[in-house]
PDB file of C-alpha atoms in Angstrom:
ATOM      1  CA  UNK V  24     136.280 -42.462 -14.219  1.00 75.00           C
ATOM      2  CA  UNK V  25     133.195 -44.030 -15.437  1.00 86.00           C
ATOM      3  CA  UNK V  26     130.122 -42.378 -15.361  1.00 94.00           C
ATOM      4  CA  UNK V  27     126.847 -43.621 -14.125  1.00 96.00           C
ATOM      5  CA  UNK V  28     124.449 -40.756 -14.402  1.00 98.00           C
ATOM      6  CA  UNK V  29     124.775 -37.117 -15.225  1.00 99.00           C
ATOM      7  CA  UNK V  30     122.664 -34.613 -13.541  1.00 99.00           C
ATOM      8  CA  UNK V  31     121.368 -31.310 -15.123  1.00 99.00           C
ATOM      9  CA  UNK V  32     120.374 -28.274 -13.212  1.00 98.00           C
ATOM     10  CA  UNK V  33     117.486 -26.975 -15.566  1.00 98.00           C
ATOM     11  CA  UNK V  34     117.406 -23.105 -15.850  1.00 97.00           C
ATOM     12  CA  UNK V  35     120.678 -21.521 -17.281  1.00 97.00           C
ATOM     13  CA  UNK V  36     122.103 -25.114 -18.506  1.00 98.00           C
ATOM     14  CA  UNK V  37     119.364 -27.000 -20.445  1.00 99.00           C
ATOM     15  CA  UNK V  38     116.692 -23.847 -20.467  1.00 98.00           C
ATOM     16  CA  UNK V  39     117.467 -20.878 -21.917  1.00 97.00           C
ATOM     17  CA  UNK V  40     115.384 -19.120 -19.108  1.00 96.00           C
ATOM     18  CA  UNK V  41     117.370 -16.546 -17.084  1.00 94.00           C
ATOM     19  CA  UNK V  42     115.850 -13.400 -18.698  1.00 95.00           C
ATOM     20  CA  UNK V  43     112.511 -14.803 -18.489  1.00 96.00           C
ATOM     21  CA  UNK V  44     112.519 -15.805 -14.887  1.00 95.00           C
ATOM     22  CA  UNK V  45     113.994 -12.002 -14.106  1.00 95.00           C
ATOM     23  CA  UNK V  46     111.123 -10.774 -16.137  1.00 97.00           C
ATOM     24  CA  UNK V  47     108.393 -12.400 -13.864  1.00 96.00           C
ATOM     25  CA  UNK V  48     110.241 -11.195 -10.958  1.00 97.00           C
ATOM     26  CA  UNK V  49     110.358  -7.785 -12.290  1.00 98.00           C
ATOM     27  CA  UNK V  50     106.789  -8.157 -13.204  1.00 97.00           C
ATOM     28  CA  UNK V  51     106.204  -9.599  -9.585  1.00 97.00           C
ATOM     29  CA  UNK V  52     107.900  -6.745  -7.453  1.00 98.00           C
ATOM     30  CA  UNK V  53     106.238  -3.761  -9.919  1.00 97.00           C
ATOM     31  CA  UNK V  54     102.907  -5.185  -8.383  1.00 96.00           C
ATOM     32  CA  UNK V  55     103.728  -3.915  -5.505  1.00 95.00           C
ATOM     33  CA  UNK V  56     105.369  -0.885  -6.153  1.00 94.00           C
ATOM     34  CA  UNK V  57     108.738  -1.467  -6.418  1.00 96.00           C
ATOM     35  CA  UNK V  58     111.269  -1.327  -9.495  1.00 97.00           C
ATOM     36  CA  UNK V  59     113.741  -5.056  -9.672  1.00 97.00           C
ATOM     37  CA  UNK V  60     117.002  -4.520 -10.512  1.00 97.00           C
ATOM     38  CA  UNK V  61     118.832  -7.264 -12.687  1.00 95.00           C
ATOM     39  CA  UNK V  62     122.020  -7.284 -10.731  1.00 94.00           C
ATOM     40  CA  UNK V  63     119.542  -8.505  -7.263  1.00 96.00           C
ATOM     41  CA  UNK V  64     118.843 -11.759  -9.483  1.00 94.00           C
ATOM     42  CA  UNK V  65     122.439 -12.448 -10.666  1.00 91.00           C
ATOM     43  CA  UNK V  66     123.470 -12.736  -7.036  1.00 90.00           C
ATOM     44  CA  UNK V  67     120.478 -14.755  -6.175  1.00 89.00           C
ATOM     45  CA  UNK V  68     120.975 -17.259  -9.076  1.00 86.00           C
ATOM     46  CA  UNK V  69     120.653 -20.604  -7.974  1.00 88.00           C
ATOM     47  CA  UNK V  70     118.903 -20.334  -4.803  1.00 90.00           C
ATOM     48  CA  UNK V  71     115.220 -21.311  -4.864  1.00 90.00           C
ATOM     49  CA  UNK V  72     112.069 -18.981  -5.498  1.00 91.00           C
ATOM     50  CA  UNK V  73     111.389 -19.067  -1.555  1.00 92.00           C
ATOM     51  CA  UNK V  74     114.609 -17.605  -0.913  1.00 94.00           C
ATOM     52  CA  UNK V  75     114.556 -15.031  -3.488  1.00 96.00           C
ATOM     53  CA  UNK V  76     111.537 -13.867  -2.510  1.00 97.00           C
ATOM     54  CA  UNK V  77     112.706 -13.038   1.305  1.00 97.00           C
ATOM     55  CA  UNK V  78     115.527 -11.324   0.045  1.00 97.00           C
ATOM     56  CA  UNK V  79     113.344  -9.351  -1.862  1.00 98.00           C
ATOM     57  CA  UNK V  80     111.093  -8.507   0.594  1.00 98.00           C
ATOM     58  CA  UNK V  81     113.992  -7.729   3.002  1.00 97.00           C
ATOM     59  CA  UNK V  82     115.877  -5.790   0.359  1.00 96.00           C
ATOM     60  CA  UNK V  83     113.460  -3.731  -0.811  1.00 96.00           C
ATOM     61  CA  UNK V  84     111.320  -3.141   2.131  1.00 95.00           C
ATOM     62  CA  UNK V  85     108.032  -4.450   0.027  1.00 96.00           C
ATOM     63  CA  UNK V  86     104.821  -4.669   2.202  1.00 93.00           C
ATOM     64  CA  UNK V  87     103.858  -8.114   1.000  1.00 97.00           C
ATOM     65  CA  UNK V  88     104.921 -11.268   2.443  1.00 98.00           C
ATOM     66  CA  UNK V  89     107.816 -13.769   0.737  1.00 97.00           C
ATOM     67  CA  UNK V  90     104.517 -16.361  -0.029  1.00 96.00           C
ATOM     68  CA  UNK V  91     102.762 -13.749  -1.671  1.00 98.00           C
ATOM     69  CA  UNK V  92     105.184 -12.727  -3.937  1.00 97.00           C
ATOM     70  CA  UNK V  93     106.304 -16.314  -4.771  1.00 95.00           C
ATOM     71  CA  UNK V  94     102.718 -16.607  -5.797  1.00 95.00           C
ATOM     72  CA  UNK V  95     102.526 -13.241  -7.866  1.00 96.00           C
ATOM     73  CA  UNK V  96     106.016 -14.343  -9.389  1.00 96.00           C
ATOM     74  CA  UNK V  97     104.876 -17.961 -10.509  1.00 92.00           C
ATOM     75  CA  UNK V  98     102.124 -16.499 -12.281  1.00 93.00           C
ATOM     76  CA  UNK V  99     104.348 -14.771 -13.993  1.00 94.00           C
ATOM     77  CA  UNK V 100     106.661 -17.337 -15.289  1.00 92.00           C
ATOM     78  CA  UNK V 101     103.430 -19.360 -16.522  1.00 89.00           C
ATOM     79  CA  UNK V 102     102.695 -16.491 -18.622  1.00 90.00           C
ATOM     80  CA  UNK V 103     106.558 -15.857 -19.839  1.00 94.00           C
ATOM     81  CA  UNK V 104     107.731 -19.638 -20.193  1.00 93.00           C
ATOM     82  CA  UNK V 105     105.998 -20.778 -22.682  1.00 90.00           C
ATOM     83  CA  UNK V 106     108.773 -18.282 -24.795  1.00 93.00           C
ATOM     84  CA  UNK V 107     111.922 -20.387 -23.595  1.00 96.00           C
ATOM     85  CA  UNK V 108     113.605 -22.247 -26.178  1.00 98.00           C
ATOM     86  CA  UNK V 109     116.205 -25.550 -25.284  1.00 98.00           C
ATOM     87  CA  UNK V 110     119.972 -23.826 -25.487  1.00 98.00           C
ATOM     88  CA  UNK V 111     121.476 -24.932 -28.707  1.00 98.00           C
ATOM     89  CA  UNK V 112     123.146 -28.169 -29.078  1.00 98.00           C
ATOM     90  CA  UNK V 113     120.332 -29.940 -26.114  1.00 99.00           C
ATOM     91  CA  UNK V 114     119.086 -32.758 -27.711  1.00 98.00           C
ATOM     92  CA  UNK V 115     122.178 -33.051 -29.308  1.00 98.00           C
ATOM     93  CA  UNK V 116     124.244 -33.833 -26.226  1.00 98.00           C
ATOM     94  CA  UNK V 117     121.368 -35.565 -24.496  1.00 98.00           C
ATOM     95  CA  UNK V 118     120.761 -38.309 -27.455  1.00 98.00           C
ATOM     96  CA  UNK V 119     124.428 -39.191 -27.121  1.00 98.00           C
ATOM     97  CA  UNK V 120     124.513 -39.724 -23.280  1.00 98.00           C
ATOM     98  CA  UNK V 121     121.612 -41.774 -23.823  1.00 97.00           C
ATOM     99  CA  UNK V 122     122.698 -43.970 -26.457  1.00 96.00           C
ATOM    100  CA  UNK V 123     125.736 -44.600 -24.160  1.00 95.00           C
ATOM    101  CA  UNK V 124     122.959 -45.732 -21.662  1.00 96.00           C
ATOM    102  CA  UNK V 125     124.061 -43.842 -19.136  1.00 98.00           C
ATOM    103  CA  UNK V 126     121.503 -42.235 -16.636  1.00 98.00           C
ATOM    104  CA  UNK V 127     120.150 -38.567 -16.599  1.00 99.00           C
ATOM    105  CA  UNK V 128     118.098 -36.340 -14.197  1.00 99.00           C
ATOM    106  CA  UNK V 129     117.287 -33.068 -13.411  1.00 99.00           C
ATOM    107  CA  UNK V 130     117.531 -31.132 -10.509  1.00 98.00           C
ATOM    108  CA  UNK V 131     116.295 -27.672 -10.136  1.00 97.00           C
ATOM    109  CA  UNK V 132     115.555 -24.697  -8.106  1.00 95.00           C
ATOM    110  CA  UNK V 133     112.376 -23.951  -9.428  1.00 94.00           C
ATOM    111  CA  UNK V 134     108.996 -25.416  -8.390  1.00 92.00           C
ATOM    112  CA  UNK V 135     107.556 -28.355  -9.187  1.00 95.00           C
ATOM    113  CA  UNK V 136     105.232 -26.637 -11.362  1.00 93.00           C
ATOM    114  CA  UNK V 137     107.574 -25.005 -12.984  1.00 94.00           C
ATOM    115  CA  UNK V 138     109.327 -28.568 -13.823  1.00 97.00           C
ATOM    116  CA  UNK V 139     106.387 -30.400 -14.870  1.00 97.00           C
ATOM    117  CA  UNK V 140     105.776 -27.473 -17.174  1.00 96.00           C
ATOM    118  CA  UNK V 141     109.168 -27.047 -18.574  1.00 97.00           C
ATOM    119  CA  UNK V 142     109.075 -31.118 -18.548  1.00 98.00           C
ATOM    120  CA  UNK V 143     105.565 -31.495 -20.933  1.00 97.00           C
ATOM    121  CA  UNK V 144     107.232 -28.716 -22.882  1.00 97.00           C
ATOM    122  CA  UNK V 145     110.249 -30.199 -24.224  1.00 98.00           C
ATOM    123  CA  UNK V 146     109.495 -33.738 -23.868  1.00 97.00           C
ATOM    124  CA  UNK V 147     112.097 -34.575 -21.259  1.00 98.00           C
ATOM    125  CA  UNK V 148     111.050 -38.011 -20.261  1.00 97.00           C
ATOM    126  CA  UNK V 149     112.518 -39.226 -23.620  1.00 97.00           C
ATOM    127  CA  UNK V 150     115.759 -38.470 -21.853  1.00 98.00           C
ATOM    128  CA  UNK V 151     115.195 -38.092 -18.330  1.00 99.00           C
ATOM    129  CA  UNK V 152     114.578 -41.083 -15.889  1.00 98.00           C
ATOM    130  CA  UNK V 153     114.119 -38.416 -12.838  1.00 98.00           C
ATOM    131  CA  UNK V 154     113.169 -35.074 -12.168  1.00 98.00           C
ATOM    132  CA  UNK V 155     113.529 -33.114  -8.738  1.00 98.00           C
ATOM    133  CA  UNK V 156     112.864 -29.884  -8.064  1.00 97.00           C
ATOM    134  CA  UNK V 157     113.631 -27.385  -4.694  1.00 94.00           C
ATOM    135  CA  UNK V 158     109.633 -28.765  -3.684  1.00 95.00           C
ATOM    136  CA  UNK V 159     111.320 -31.491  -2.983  1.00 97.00           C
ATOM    137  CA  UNK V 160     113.654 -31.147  -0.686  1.00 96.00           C
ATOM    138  CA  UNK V 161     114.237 -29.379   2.623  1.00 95.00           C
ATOM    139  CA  UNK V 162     117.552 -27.450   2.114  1.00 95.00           C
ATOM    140  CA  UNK V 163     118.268 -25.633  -1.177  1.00 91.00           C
ATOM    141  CA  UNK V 164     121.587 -25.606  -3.273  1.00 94.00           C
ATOM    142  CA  UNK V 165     124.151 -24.737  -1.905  1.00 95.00           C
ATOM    143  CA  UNK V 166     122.953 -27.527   0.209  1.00 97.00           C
ATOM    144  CA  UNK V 167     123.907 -31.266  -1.892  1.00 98.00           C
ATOM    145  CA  UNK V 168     120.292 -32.332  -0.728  1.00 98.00           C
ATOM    146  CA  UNK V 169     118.838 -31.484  -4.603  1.00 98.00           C
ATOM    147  CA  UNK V 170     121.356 -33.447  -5.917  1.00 99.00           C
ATOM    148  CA  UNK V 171     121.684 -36.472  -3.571  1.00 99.00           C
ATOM    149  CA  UNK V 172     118.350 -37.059  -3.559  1.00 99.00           C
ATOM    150  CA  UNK V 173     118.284 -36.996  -8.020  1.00 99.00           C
ATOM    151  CA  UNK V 174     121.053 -39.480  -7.502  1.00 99.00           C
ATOM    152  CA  UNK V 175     119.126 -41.687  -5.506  1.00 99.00           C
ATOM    153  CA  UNK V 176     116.153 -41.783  -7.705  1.00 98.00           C
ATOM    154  CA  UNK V 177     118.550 -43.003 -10.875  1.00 99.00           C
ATOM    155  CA  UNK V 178     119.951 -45.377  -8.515  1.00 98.00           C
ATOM    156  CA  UNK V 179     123.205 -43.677  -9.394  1.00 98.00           C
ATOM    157  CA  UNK V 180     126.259 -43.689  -6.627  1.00 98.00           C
ATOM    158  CA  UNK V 181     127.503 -39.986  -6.224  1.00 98.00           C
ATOM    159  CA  UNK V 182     131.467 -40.635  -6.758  1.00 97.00           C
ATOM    160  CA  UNK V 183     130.448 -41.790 -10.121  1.00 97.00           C
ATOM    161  CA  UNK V 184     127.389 -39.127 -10.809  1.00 98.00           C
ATOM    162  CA  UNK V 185     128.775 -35.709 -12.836  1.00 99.00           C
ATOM    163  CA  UNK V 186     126.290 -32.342 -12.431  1.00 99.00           C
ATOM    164  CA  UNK V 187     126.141 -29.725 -15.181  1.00 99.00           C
ATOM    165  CA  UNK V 188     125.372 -26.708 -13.530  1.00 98.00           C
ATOM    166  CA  UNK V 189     125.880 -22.785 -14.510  1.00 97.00           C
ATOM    167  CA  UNK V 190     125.693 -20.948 -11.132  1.00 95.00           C
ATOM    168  CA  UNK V 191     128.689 -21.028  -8.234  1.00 95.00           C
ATOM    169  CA  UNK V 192     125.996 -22.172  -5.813  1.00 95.00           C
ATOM    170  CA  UNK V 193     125.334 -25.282  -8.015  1.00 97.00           C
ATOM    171  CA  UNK V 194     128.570 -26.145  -8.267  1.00 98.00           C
ATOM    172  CA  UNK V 195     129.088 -26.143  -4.250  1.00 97.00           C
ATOM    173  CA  UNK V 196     126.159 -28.005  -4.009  1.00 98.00           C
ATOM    174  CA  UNK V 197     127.573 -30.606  -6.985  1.00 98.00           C
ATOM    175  CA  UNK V 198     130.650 -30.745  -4.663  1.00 98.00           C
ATOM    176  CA  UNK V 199     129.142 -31.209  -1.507  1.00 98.00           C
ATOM    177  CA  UNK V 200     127.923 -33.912  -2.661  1.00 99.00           C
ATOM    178  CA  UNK V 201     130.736 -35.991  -3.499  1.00 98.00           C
ATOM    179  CA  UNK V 202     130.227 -35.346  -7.702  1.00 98.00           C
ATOM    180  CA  UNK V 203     132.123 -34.285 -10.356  1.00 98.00           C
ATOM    181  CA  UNK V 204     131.017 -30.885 -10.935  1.00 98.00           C
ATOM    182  CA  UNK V 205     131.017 -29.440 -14.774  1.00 99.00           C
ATOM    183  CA  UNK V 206     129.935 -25.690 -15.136  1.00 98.00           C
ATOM    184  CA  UNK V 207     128.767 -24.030 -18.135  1.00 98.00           C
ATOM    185  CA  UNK V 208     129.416 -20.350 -19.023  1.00 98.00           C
ATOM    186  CA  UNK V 209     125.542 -19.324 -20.179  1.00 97.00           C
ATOM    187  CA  UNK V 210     125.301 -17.194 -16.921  1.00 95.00           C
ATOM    188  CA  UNK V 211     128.312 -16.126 -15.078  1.00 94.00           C
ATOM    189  CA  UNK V 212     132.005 -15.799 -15.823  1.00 94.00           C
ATOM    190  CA  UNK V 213     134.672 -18.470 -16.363  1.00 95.00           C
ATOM    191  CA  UNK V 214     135.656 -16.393 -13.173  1.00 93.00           C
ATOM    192  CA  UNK V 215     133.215 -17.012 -11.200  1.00 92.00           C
ATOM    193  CA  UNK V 216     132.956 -20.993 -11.419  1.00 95.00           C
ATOM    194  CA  UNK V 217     136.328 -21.543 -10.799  1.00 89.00           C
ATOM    195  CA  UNK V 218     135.482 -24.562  -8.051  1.00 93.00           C
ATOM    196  CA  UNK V 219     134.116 -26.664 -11.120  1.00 98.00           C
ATOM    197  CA  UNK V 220     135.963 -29.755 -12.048  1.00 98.00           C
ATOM    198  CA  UNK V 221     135.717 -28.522 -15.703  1.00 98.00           C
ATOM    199  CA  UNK V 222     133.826 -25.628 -17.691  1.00 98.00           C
ATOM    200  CA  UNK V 223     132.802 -25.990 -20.746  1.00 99.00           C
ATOM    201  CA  UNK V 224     131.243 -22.895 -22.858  1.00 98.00           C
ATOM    202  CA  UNK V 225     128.028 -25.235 -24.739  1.00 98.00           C
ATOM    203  CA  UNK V 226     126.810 -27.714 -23.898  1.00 98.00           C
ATOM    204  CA  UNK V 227     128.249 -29.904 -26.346  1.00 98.00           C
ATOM    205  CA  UNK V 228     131.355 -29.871 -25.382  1.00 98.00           C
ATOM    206  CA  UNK V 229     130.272 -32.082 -22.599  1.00 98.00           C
ATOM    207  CA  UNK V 230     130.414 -34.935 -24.494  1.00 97.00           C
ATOM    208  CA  UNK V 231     134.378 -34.538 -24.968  1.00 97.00           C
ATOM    209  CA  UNK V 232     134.546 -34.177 -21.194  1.00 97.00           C
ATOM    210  CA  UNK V 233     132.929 -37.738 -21.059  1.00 96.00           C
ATOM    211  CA  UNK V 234     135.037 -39.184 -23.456  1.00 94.00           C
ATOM    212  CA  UNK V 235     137.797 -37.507 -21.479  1.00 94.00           C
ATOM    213  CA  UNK V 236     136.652 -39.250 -18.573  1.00 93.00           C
ATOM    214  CA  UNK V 237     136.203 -42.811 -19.446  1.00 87.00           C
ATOM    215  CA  UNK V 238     139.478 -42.941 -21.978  1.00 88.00           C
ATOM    216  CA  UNK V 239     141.311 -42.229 -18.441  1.00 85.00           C
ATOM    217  CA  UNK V 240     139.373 -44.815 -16.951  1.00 74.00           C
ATOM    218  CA  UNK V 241     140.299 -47.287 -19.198  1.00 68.00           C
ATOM    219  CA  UNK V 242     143.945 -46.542 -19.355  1.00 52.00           C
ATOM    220  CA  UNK V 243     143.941 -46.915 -15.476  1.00 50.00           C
ATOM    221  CA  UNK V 244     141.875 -50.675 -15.910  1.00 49.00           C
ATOM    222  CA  UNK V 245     144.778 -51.397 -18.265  1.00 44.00           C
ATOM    223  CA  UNK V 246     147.393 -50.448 -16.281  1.00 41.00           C
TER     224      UNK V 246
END
């Protein structure tokens, strides 16, 4: 298989984020009374901030509306991300992918706030030709819209597009739509992503996946 474009999800795969974005939420619900337990978040992982925020509300009975709390929650993160740090071994893996010219994007379930600031941040349009977030788009992950649509803007066809993604929802959503779905062990179980194509542990190791992937392809053209 030769690969066109790879497709990161952003928070849990290129951001080392996870604890922070619990942290606003945490910070969010105490606001209004209410204590946010970690193990509500690991089950939401991967959906976007709109639908976290009604299943907070629902879940915890808060007197505040899902828009409110969004709000209170993005202030938040402002305050908290400017503490996230790239996972080790980013730029790394994203120099070689580019230097083998083939096309990247992200595709996240945060906001585009939240992307522009995570984008300034770390530079990402050194690497990154496109950059969608669940603003967007009307269905989130595990819809394929987040991805289809990233694909579109690299010009990238989806049987040849691969997603690196760390949640289960990401990975249905990577499936859905039609591309080879890699999953990455920063935030749930080997267990738990077993509908990936492959999972890797770092991030680096996706670059042996790659090399996996084209040395078939070749022997195939030869044969």
């Amino acid at each position: 298989m030769r690969i066109e474009a790879v497709i990161f999800d952003m928070d849990g795969v290129l951001v080392d984020s996870i604890d922070i974005h619990y942290r606003a939420w945490r910070a969010a619900v105490a606001v209004y009374g209410a204590v946010y337990p970690r193990e509500h978040l690991d089950k939401m992982h991967g959906k976007s901030n709109a639908d976290i925020a009604k299943a907070i509300c629902m879940d915890f009975c808060l007197h505040v509306s899902p828009k409110k709390l969004g709000e209170e929650k993005h202030l938040q993160s402002y305050r908290l991300l400017a503490q996230a740090r790239l996972f080790p071994g980013t730029i790394k893996t994203l120099r070689n992918l580019a230097k083998r010219k083939i096309k990247m994007g992200i595709a996240t379930s945060s906001n585009r706030a939240t992307l522009k600031l995570m984008w300034e941040k770390f530079r990402f349009k050194r690497y990154f030709i496109a950059g969608v977030s669940c603003d967007d788009v009307k269905k989130a992950k595990p819809a394929p819209d987040l991805f289809l649509l990233c694909a579109k803007r690299l010009r990238a066809r989806p049987e040849l597009s691969m997603v690196v993604e760390d949640s289960y929802l990401g990975i249905e959503a990577a499936k859905r739509a039609g591309m080879t779905a890699v999953a990455i062990t920063n935030t749930y179980p080997r267990k738990k992503l077993r509908g990936a194509d492959k999972i890797i542990s770092t991030i680096t190791e996706l670059i042996d996946y790659v090399d996996q992937l084209e040395e078939e392809n070749g022997q195939r053209q030869i044969l």
